[in-house]
Amino acid sequence: MKDWIDRADEVIFRTYSRFPLVLVRGEGCRVWDQNGKSYLDMVAGLAVCNVGHCHPKVVDAIREQTGQLIHVSNLYYTIPQVELAERLVELTFADRVFFCNSGAEANEGALKLARKIAKDRGHPERFEVITMENSFHGRTLATVSATAQEKYHHGFEPLVPGFRYVPFGDLEAASRAINERTCAILVEPIQGEGGVHCPPEDYLRGLRELCDAHDILLILDEVQTGMGRTGTLFAHQGMGAVPHVMTVAKGIAGGLPMGAILASEEVASALTPGTHASTFGGNPVAAAAGLAVLSILIDDGLMEWSRGVADHFRRGLEELAARYRQVREVRGRGWILGMELEEPGAPVVEACMERGLLINCTMERVLRFIPPLSMSLEEAEEALENLERAFAQVWGERRG
Ligand SMILES: Cc1ncc(COP(=O)(O)O)c(C=O)c1O
């Protein structure tokens, strides 16, 4: 494997701390490295491959579309883009969709939308957006400024002005932070990169009420929580709250780059011709893949089916937590699960990898489990067994 890794190290920006693994194939919940070793993949492209690797329906949709039309400008209409927008509108609160290519780009567009609608509503002084401590919204200059974690700001100052940070889950703090300059609140329904934190039950609903009272937008960043990951198509649909704007990306096109902004008619109308655009946004191949993803999640029942396996895996994690004093807490919803440790998680991640299990660690101490929703009960059991063996290997006799 060294050869490819050495070659990569010579020519690719050093922006990623990568594992020494060259992956060449994926099928369902498994990926294979160059030497033929297989891994159960609970990273899933970082919450992207929700329908599994190379799902035949996604592969067929991509194959068929690439044979027909790969790309044209958004100066023209394409059929898959219209069909995907129609399906998303049918399945959500939204009336309209803007397509782009990533989560950061979707959030960037939503921030522009929030500023623009404030101006259209006669409030040119409103440009500030309230975001949450520990949040993650992307790596462009505006979204990194929206991300309230200093480690992502370092070296890129001055940040884009107009963001106020408040503690996640604290309705009172959000209320106090609203002033005459505020145009929106941007929040993840569950914080993913920030360590898998779920808010109190009425939090999102309370934020929506606050926004309505102040005539500002509630923007939900569902980039990581969307596309069935929490057991409903979008997390807020299981949390009794409706946003004014939602951003989506990651799993929307089964592994092809795509992002989207969804909004009501009135809100979407603020972005008129010439105010926002994307060369690749809504590309027909990505849109065709997106239609296949929705068909698998909804029509084939994958999303509903996944809830039982996710619950089973969570119970397994809780049993492990009860037996190892190095585990502080298990949290999450559906197939976005976090296990916070008392110590760094990197050695556990490496021990799992040796055993053919890929997991992720965020915020240094939170093991994160975000597999394809197609994970079977047997695969979930296999993952729990390997996780326990990894615990024993790393913590050995310190087992509590
Ligand atoms: C909640 C959330 N928003 C935005 C992003 C950025 O998405 P992208 O990497 O596609 O720009 C991420 C990526 O992890 C995310 O988790």
Short mmCIF file of C-alpha atoms and ligand atoms in Angstrom, two decimals:
data_model
loop_
_atom_site.label_atom_id
_atom_site.label_comp_id
_atom_site.label_asym_id
_atom_site.label_seq_id
_atom_site.Cartn_x
_atom_site.Cartn_y
_atom_site.Cartn_z
CA MET A 1 0.00 0.00 0.00
CA LYS A 2 3.00 2.23 0.62
CA ASP A 3 3.42 3.12 -3.01
CA TRP A 4 0.12 5.00 -3.38
CA ILE A 5 0.50 6.61 0.03
CA ASP A 6 4.00 7.89 -0.84
CA ARG A 7 2.74 9.18 -4.17
CA ALA A 8 -0.19 10.94 -2.49
CA ASP A 9 2.12 12.53 0.08
CA GLU A 10 4.14 14.08 -2.73
CA VAL A 11 1.36 15.73 -4.69
CA ILE A 12 -1.74 16.25 -2.56
CA PHE A 13 -2.21 19.13 -0.09
CA ARG A 14 -1.51 17.96 3.44
CA THR A 15 -4.96 18.96 4.70
CA TYR A 16 -5.98 15.49 5.92
CA SER A 17 -4.45 13.27 8.62
CA ARG A 18 -5.20 10.05 6.83
CA PHE A 19 -4.98 6.44 7.96
CA PRO A 20 -2.52 4.32 5.95
CA LEU A 21 -5.33 2.68 4.03
CA VAL A 22 -5.92 2.68 0.29
CA LEU A 23 -9.54 1.69 -0.35
CA VAL A 24 -10.39 0.29 -3.74
CA ARG A 25 -13.89 -1.21 -3.53
CA GLY A 26 -17.14 -0.90 -1.61
CA GLU A 27 -20.32 -2.95 -1.42
CA GLY A 28 -23.12 -2.50 1.10
CA CYS A 29 -21.56 -1.85 4.50
CA ARG A 30 -18.11 -3.11 3.54
CA VAL A 31 -15.05 -1.64 1.85
CA TRP A 32 -11.90 -3.41 0.70
CA ASP A 33 -8.30 -2.24 0.67
CA GLN A 34 -5.71 -2.85 -2.01
CA ASN A 35 -4.60 -6.11 -0.40
CA GLY A 36 -8.10 -7.55 -0.38
CA LYS A 37 -8.69 -7.03 3.35
CA SER A 38 -12.31 -6.10 4.08
CA TYR A 39 -13.60 -3.62 6.65
CA LEU A 40 -17.06 -3.09 8.08
CA ASP A 41 -17.55 0.59 7.41
CA MET A 42 -19.17 2.58 10.22
CA VAL A 43 -17.81 5.82 8.83
CA ALA A 44 -19.68 5.57 5.50
CA GLY A 45 -17.85 8.46 3.88
CA LEU A 46 -18.63 10.50 7.02
CA ALA A 47 -22.40 10.00 6.98
CA VAL A 48 -22.63 10.04 3.18
CA CYS A 49 -23.21 6.44 2.03
CA ASN A 50 -26.57 6.12 3.80
CA VAL A 51 -27.88 3.53 1.32
CA GLY A 52 -24.60 1.58 1.40
CA HIS A 53 -21.66 1.48 -0.97
CA CYS A 54 -22.47 1.00 -4.64
CA HIS A 55 -26.15 0.21 -4.13
CA PRO A 56 -27.27 -1.38 -7.44
CA LYS A 57 -30.12 1.13 -7.85
CA VAL A 58 -27.72 4.07 -7.44
CA VAL A 59 -25.16 2.49 -9.76
CA ASP A 60 -27.83 1.85 -12.42
CA ALA A 61 -29.21 5.39 -12.15
CA ILE A 62 -25.73 6.88 -12.54
CA ARG A 63 -24.84 4.53 -15.38
CA GLU A 64 -28.02 5.30 -17.29
CA GLN A 65 -27.74 9.06 -16.80
CA THR A 66 -24.04 9.25 -17.74
CA GLY A 67 -24.89 7.49 -21.00
CA GLN A 68 -27.49 10.12 -21.75
CA LEU A 69 -26.41 13.52 -20.42
CA ILE A 70 -23.64 14.28 -17.92
CA HIS A 71 -23.81 18.03 -17.68
CA VAL A 72 -25.42 21.14 -19.11
CA SER A 73 -25.60 24.65 -17.74
CA ASN A 74 -28.32 25.78 -15.37
CA LEU A 75 -29.25 28.11 -18.23
CA TYR A 76 -31.34 25.09 -19.31
CA TYR A 77 -33.68 22.63 -17.62
CA THR A 78 -32.84 18.98 -16.99
CA ILE A 79 -35.34 16.27 -16.10
CA PRO A 80 -33.57 14.59 -13.12
CA GLN A 81 -33.11 17.98 -11.40
CA VAL A 82 -36.84 18.76 -11.69
CA GLU A 83 -37.83 15.27 -10.52
CA LEU A 84 -35.51 15.39 -7.50
CA ALA A 85 -36.75 18.85 -6.48
CA GLU A 86 -40.37 17.65 -6.80
CA ARG A 87 -39.66 14.63 -4.61
CA LEU A 88 -37.88 16.72 -1.94
CA VAL A 89 -40.73 19.24 -1.89
CA GLU A 90 -43.26 16.42 -1.57
CA LEU A 91 -41.36 14.94 1.41
CA THR A 92 -40.65 18.15 3.36
CA PHE A 93 -41.99 21.51 4.56
CA ALA A 94 -40.32 23.21 1.59
CA ASP A 95 -41.83 24.63 -1.60
CA ARG A 96 -38.56 25.17 -3.44
CA VAL A 97 -35.05 23.73 -3.70
CA PHE A 98 -31.74 25.29 -4.74
CA PHE A 99 -29.09 22.72 -5.69
CA CYS A 100 -25.37 23.12 -5.06
CA ASN A 101 -22.48 20.72 -4.43
CA SER A 102 -21.61 20.43 -0.73
CA GLY A 103 -22.72 21.19 2.80
CA ALA A 104 -20.57 24.29 3.14
CA GLU A 105 -21.95 25.64 -0.11
CA ALA A 106 -25.53 24.99 0.99
CA ASN A 107 -24.92 26.83 4.26
CA GLU A 108 -23.14 29.65 2.46
CA GLY A 109 -26.21 30.09 0.25
CA ALA A 110 -28.56 29.94 3.25
CA LEU A 111 -26.54 32.72 4.94
CA LYS A 112 -26.83 34.86 1.82
CA LEU A 113 -30.55 34.11 1.74
CA ALA A 114 -30.95 35.21 5.39
CA ARG A 115 -29.24 38.55 4.73
CA LYS A 116 -31.16 39.12 1.51
CA ILE A 117 -34.61 38.42 2.91
CA ALA A 118 -33.97 40.75 5.86
CA LYS A 119 -33.22 43.52 3.37
CA ASP A 120 -36.25 42.63 1.25
CA ARG A 121 -38.41 42.84 4.40
CA GLY A 122 -37.17 46.37 5.04
CA HIS A 123 -34.40 45.66 7.58
CA PRO A 124 -31.07 46.58 5.94
CA GLU A 125 -29.48 46.72 9.43
CA ARG A 126 -30.02 42.98 9.98
CA PHE A 127 -27.10 40.79 9.00
CA GLU A 128 -26.09 38.88 12.14
CA VAL A 129 -26.66 35.15 12.48
CA ILE A 130 -26.73 33.37 15.82
CA THR A 131 -24.91 30.02 15.77
CA MET A 132 -24.08 27.50 18.47
CA GLU A 133 -20.93 26.70 20.42
CA ASN A 134 -19.45 23.38 19.24
CA SER A 135 -21.20 23.71 15.89
CA PHE A 136 -19.84 22.75 12.49
CA HIS A 137 -21.09 24.31 9.27
CA GLY A 138 -18.23 23.93 6.76
CA ARG A 139 -14.85 25.24 5.69
CA THR A 140 -15.56 28.22 3.43
CA LEU A 141 -14.76 31.56 5.00
CA ALA A 142 -18.36 32.37 5.95
CA THR A 143 -19.24 28.86 7.14
CA VAL A 144 -16.03 28.56 9.13
CA SER A 145 -16.97 31.90 10.73
CA ALA A 146 -20.42 30.47 11.48
CA THR A 147 -18.72 27.44 13.05
CA ALA A 148 -18.22 28.35 16.70
CA GLN A 149 -15.03 26.39 17.33
CA GLU A 150 -11.77 28.30 17.53
CA LYS A 151 -9.68 25.45 16.18
CA TYR A 152 -11.28 25.97 12.76
CA HIS A 153 -10.66 29.74 12.82
CA HIS A 154 -6.98 29.67 13.58
CA GLY A 155 -4.89 31.41 10.94
CA PHE A 156 -7.84 32.53 8.84
CA GLU A 157 -8.72 35.71 10.71
CA PRO A 158 -10.27 38.16 10.22
CA LEU A 159 -13.42 36.08 10.10
CA VAL A 160 -16.50 37.08 8.16
CA PRO A 161 -18.37 39.50 10.47
CA GLY A 162 -21.90 38.92 11.71
CA PHE A 163 -21.90 35.78 13.84
CA ARG A 164 -22.84 35.52 17.52
CA TYR A 165 -22.20 32.27 19.34
CA VAL A 166 -24.39 30.90 22.14
CA PRO A 167 -24.42 27.55 23.99
CA PHE A 168 -26.20 24.74 22.12
CA GLY A 169 -29.46 23.64 23.73
CA ASP A 170 -29.91 26.87 25.69
CA LEU A 171 -33.08 28.60 24.54
CA GLU A 172 -32.68 31.46 26.99
CA ALA A 173 -29.19 32.22 25.69
CA ALA A 174 -30.48 32.27 22.11
CA SER A 175 -33.29 34.59 23.12
CA ARG A 176 -30.88 36.98 24.90
CA ALA A 177 -28.56 37.05 21.86
CA ILE A 178 -31.24 38.30 19.45
CA ASN A 179 -30.92 42.02 18.82
CA GLU A 180 -31.87 44.60 16.17
CA ARG A 181 -29.13 43.27 13.84
CA THR A 182 -30.14 39.59 13.93
CA CYS A 183 -31.47 38.05 10.71
CA ALA A 184 -31.34 34.30 11.49
CA ILE A 185 -30.49 31.43 13.81
CA LEU A 186 -28.45 28.62 12.23
CA VAL A 187 -28.33 25.32 14.11
CA GLU A 188 -27.77 21.59 13.64
CA PRO A 189 -30.67 19.48 15.02
CA ILE A 190 -27.99 17.20 16.50
CA GLN A 191 -24.38 18.39 16.59
CA GLY A 192 -22.32 15.85 14.65
CA GLU A 193 -18.72 17.01 14.38
CA GLY A 194 -19.11 18.71 17.77
CA GLY A 195 -19.43 15.33 19.49
CA VAL A 196 -22.95 13.98 18.80
CA HIS A 197 -24.94 16.25 21.12
CA CYS A 198 -28.75 16.11 21.16
CA PRO A 199 -30.63 19.20 22.36
CA PRO A 200 -33.43 19.22 24.96
CA GLU A 201 -36.76 18.03 23.62
CA ASP A 202 -38.44 21.40 23.00
CA TYR A 203 -35.34 23.23 21.83
CA LEU A 204 -35.93 23.37 18.07
CA ARG A 205 -39.60 24.17 18.52
CA GLY A 206 -38.62 26.95 20.95
CA LEU A 207 -36.11 28.35 18.46
CA ARG A 208 -38.79 28.41 15.77
CA GLU A 209 -41.14 30.35 18.09
CA LEU A 210 -38.35 32.81 18.89
CA CYS A 211 -37.63 33.31 15.19
CA ASP A 212 -41.31 33.85 14.37
CA ALA A 213 -41.64 36.36 17.21
CA HIS A 214 -38.69 38.37 15.86
CA ASP A 215 -39.44 37.87 12.15
CA ILE A 216 -36.08 36.16 11.53
CA LEU A 217 -35.21 32.82 9.91
CA LEU A 218 -34.63 29.48 11.57
CA ILE A 219 -32.09 27.68 9.39
CA LEU A 220 -31.54 24.00 10.18
CA ASP A 221 -28.26 22.50 9.02
CA GLU A 222 -29.31 18.90 8.27
CA VAL A 223 -26.15 18.16 6.31
CA GLN A 224 -25.17 15.35 8.67
CA THR A 225 -28.53 14.48 10.27
CA GLY A 226 -30.51 14.35 7.02
CA MET A 227 -31.36 11.63 4.51
CA GLY A 228 -32.74 9.16 7.02
CA ARG A 229 -29.82 9.08 9.43
CA THR A 230 -31.86 9.74 12.57
CA GLY A 231 -34.76 7.45 11.59
CA THR A 232 -36.86 10.13 9.86
CA LEU A 233 -35.90 11.60 6.49
CA PHE A 234 -34.79 14.78 8.25
CA ALA A 235 -34.08 14.96 11.98
CA HIS A 236 -36.45 17.85 12.65
CA GLN A 237 -39.35 15.73 11.36
CA GLY A 238 -38.90 13.53 14.43
CA MET A 239 -38.39 16.48 16.76
CA GLY A 240 -41.66 18.36 16.33
CA ALA A 241 -40.16 21.44 14.72
CA VAL A 242 -40.27 23.03 11.27
CA PRO A 243 -37.55 25.39 10.00
CA HIS A 244 -37.86 28.27 7.53
CA VAL A 245 -34.79 27.03 5.68
CA MET A 246 -32.97 23.68 5.66
CA THR A 247 -29.58 22.79 4.25
CA VAL A 248 -28.78 19.25 3.08
CA ALA A 249 -25.76 17.53 1.51
CA LYS A 250 -23.69 14.42 2.37
CA GLY A 251 -26.08 11.48 1.75
CA ILE A 252 -28.39 13.24 -0.69
CA ALA A 253 -26.82 11.78 -3.85
CA GLY A 254 -25.47 8.44 -2.60
CA GLY A 255 -21.83 9.55 -2.65
CA LEU A 256 -21.82 11.99 -5.56
CA PRO A 257 -21.24 15.63 -4.61
CA MET A 258 -24.51 17.46 -4.07
CA GLY A 259 -25.96 19.95 -1.62
CA ALA A 260 -29.30 21.70 -1.41
CA ILE A 261 -31.11 24.59 0.24
CA LEU A 262 -34.81 24.02 0.90
CA ALA A 263 -37.23 26.81 1.77
CA SER A 264 -40.82 27.97 1.64
CA GLU A 265 -42.06 29.91 -1.37
CA GLU A 266 -41.93 33.26 0.43
CA VAL A 267 -38.38 32.77 1.74
CA ALA A 268 -37.01 31.27 -1.49
CA SER A 269 -38.37 34.20 -3.47
CA ALA A 270 -35.67 36.44 -1.96
CA LEU A 271 -33.08 34.84 -4.24
CA THR A 272 -34.05 36.23 -7.64
CA PRO A 273 -32.31 35.59 -11.01
CA GLY A 274 -28.69 36.67 -10.83
CA THR A 275 -28.42 36.68 -7.01
CA HIS A 276 -27.14 33.13 -6.56
CA ALA A 277 -25.93 30.31 -8.83
CA SER A 278 -23.81 27.19 -9.15
CA THR A 279 -22.27 25.75 -12.31
CA PHE A 280 -22.60 22.14 -11.19
CA GLY A 281 -25.61 22.53 -8.85
CA GLY A 282 -28.31 19.98 -9.61
CA ASN A 283 -26.10 18.21 -12.13
CA PRO A 284 -28.20 15.52 -13.88
CA VAL A 285 -26.00 12.59 -12.80
CA ALA A 286 -26.01 13.64 -9.13
CA ALA A 287 -29.76 14.32 -9.35
CA ALA A 288 -30.43 10.89 -10.87
CA ALA A 289 -28.44 9.32 -8.02
CA GLY A 290 -30.45 11.43 -5.54
CA LEU A 291 -33.73 10.10 -6.94
CA ALA A 292 -32.44 6.54 -6.50
CA VAL A 293 -31.41 7.32 -2.90
CA LEU A 294 -34.89 8.61 -2.01
CA SER A 295 -36.50 5.62 -3.66
CA ILE A 296 -34.34 3.24 -1.59
CA LEU A 297 -34.87 5.13 1.69
CA ILE A 298 -38.62 5.68 1.31
CA ASP A 299 -40.14 3.35 -1.31
CA ASP A 300 -38.00 0.34 -0.41
CA GLY A 301 -38.43 1.06 3.30
CA LEU A 302 -34.72 1.18 4.19
CA MET A 303 -35.10 4.15 6.53
CA GLU A 304 -37.87 2.56 8.52
CA TRP A 305 -36.10 -0.79 8.63
CA SER A 306 -32.84 0.79 9.85
CA ARG A 307 -34.37 1.99 13.12
CA GLY A 308 -34.52 -1.48 14.66
CA VAL A 309 -30.86 -2.28 13.93
CA ALA A 310 -29.76 1.15 15.16
CA ASP A 311 -31.65 0.61 18.44
CA HIS A 312 -30.10 -2.83 18.82
CA PHE A 313 -26.60 -1.42 18.26
CA ARG A 314 -27.25 1.40 20.73
CA ARG A 315 -28.30 -1.09 23.40
CA GLY A 316 -25.05 -2.96 22.72
CA LEU A 317 -23.07 0.25 23.18
CA GLU A 318 -24.90 0.96 26.44
CA GLU A 319 -24.06 -2.53 27.71
CA LEU A 320 -20.41 -1.91 26.85
CA ALA A 321 -20.57 1.49 28.56
CA ALA A 322 -21.85 -0.16 31.73
CA ARG A 323 -18.87 -2.54 31.76
CA TYR A 324 -16.01 -0.16 30.94
CA ARG A 325 -15.24 2.71 33.27
CA GLN A 326 -13.38 4.39 30.38
CA VAL A 327 -16.76 5.09 28.74
CA ARG A 328 -18.52 8.22 29.97
CA GLU A 329 -21.73 8.31 27.94
CA VAL A 330 -23.62 6.97 24.90
CA ARG A 331 -25.81 9.43 23.02
CA GLY A 332 -27.42 10.16 19.67
CA ARG A 333 -30.46 9.19 17.66
CA GLY A 334 -31.01 6.52 15.01
CA TRP A 335 -27.76 5.92 13.16
CA ILE A 336 -25.83 8.90 14.47
CA LEU A 337 -24.42 7.57 17.70
CA GLY A 338 -21.61 8.84 19.88
CA MET A 339 -19.75 7.16 22.73
CA GLU A 340 -17.84 9.67 24.82
CA LEU A 341 -14.72 8.27 26.47
CA GLU A 342 -12.79 9.49 29.48
CA GLU A 343 -9.65 9.39 27.34
CA PRO A 344 -8.55 9.88 23.70
CA GLY A 345 -10.31 7.59 21.25
CA ALA A 346 -7.55 7.29 18.64
CA PRO A 347 -6.07 4.02 20.03
CA VAL A 348 -9.54 2.41 19.95
CA VAL A 349 -10.09 3.57 16.35
CA GLU A 350 -6.75 2.01 15.36
CA ALA A 351 -7.41 -1.25 17.21
CA CYS A 352 -10.81 -1.47 15.48
CA MET A 353 -9.19 -0.90 12.10
CA GLU A 354 -6.73 -3.77 12.70
CA ARG A 355 -9.79 -5.95 13.31
CA GLY A 356 -11.53 -4.84 10.13
CA LEU A 357 -13.88 -2.24 11.61
CA LEU A 358 -13.83 1.41 10.55
CA ILE A 359 -15.11 3.90 13.11
CA ASN A 360 -14.50 7.60 13.55
CA CYS A 361 -13.52 9.70 16.54
CA THR A 362 -14.54 13.34 16.83
CA MET A 363 -13.61 15.96 19.45
CA GLU A 364 -10.73 13.59 20.43
CA ARG A 365 -12.83 11.53 22.84
CA VAL A 366 -16.14 10.80 21.11
CA LEU A 367 -16.31 7.58 19.12
CA ARG A 368 -18.84 8.17 16.36
CA PHE A 369 -20.92 5.49 14.61
CA ILE A 370 -22.51 6.66 11.34
CA PRO A 371 -22.74 3.54 9.13
CA PRO A 372 -24.88 2.91 6.07
CA LEU A 373 -28.52 2.57 7.14
CA SER A 374 -28.47 -0.82 5.44
CA MET A 375 -26.35 -2.33 8.23
CA SER A 376 -27.79 -5.73 9.17
CA LEU A 377 -28.28 -7.10 12.67
CA GLU A 378 -25.40 -9.56 12.06
CA GLU A 379 -23.10 -6.74 10.95
CA ALA A 380 -24.09 -4.67 13.99
CA GLU A 381 -23.25 -7.66 16.21
CA GLU A 382 -19.91 -8.10 14.42
CA ALA A 383 -19.12 -4.41 15.04
CA LEU A 384 -19.97 -4.68 18.75
CA GLU A 385 -17.78 -7.77 19.14
CA ASN A 386 -14.83 -6.07 17.44
CA LEU A 387 -15.35 -2.90 19.45
CA GLU A 388 -15.26 -4.88 22.67
CA ARG A 389 -12.09 -6.69 21.57
CA ALA A 390 -10.54 -3.33 20.72
CA PHE A 391 -11.46 -2.04 24.20
CA ALA A 392 -9.81 -5.06 25.79
CA GLN A 393 -6.71 -4.63 23.62
CA VAL A 394 -6.33 -0.92 24.42
CA TRP A 395 -7.45 -0.86 28.05
CA GLY A 396 -6.53 -4.44 28.94
CA GLU A 397 -6.42 -5.08 32.67
CA ARG A 398 -7.89 -1.64 33.43
CA ARG A 399 -11.29 -3.08 32.55
CA GLY A 400 -13.72 -1.79 35.24
C1 LIG B 1 -23.55 19.73 10.00
C2 LIG B 1 -22.59 19.94 8.88
N1 LIG B 1 -22.70 21.05 8.12
C3 LIG B 1 -21.87 21.28 7.09
C4 LIG B 1 -20.85 20.41 6.79
C5 LIG B 1 -19.93 20.69 5.64
O1 LIG B 1 -20.23 19.86 4.59
P1 LIG B 1 -19.20 19.72 3.34
O2 LIG B 1 -17.98 19.05 3.87
O3 LIG B 1 -19.97 18.92 2.34
O4 LIG B 1 -18.92 21.11 2.88
C6 LIG B 1 -20.69 19.25 7.56
C7 LIG B 1 -19.60 18.30 7.27
O5 LIG B 1 -19.22 17.50 8.08
C8 LIG B 1 -21.58 19.02 8.63
O6 LIG B 1 -21.47 17.93 9.40
#
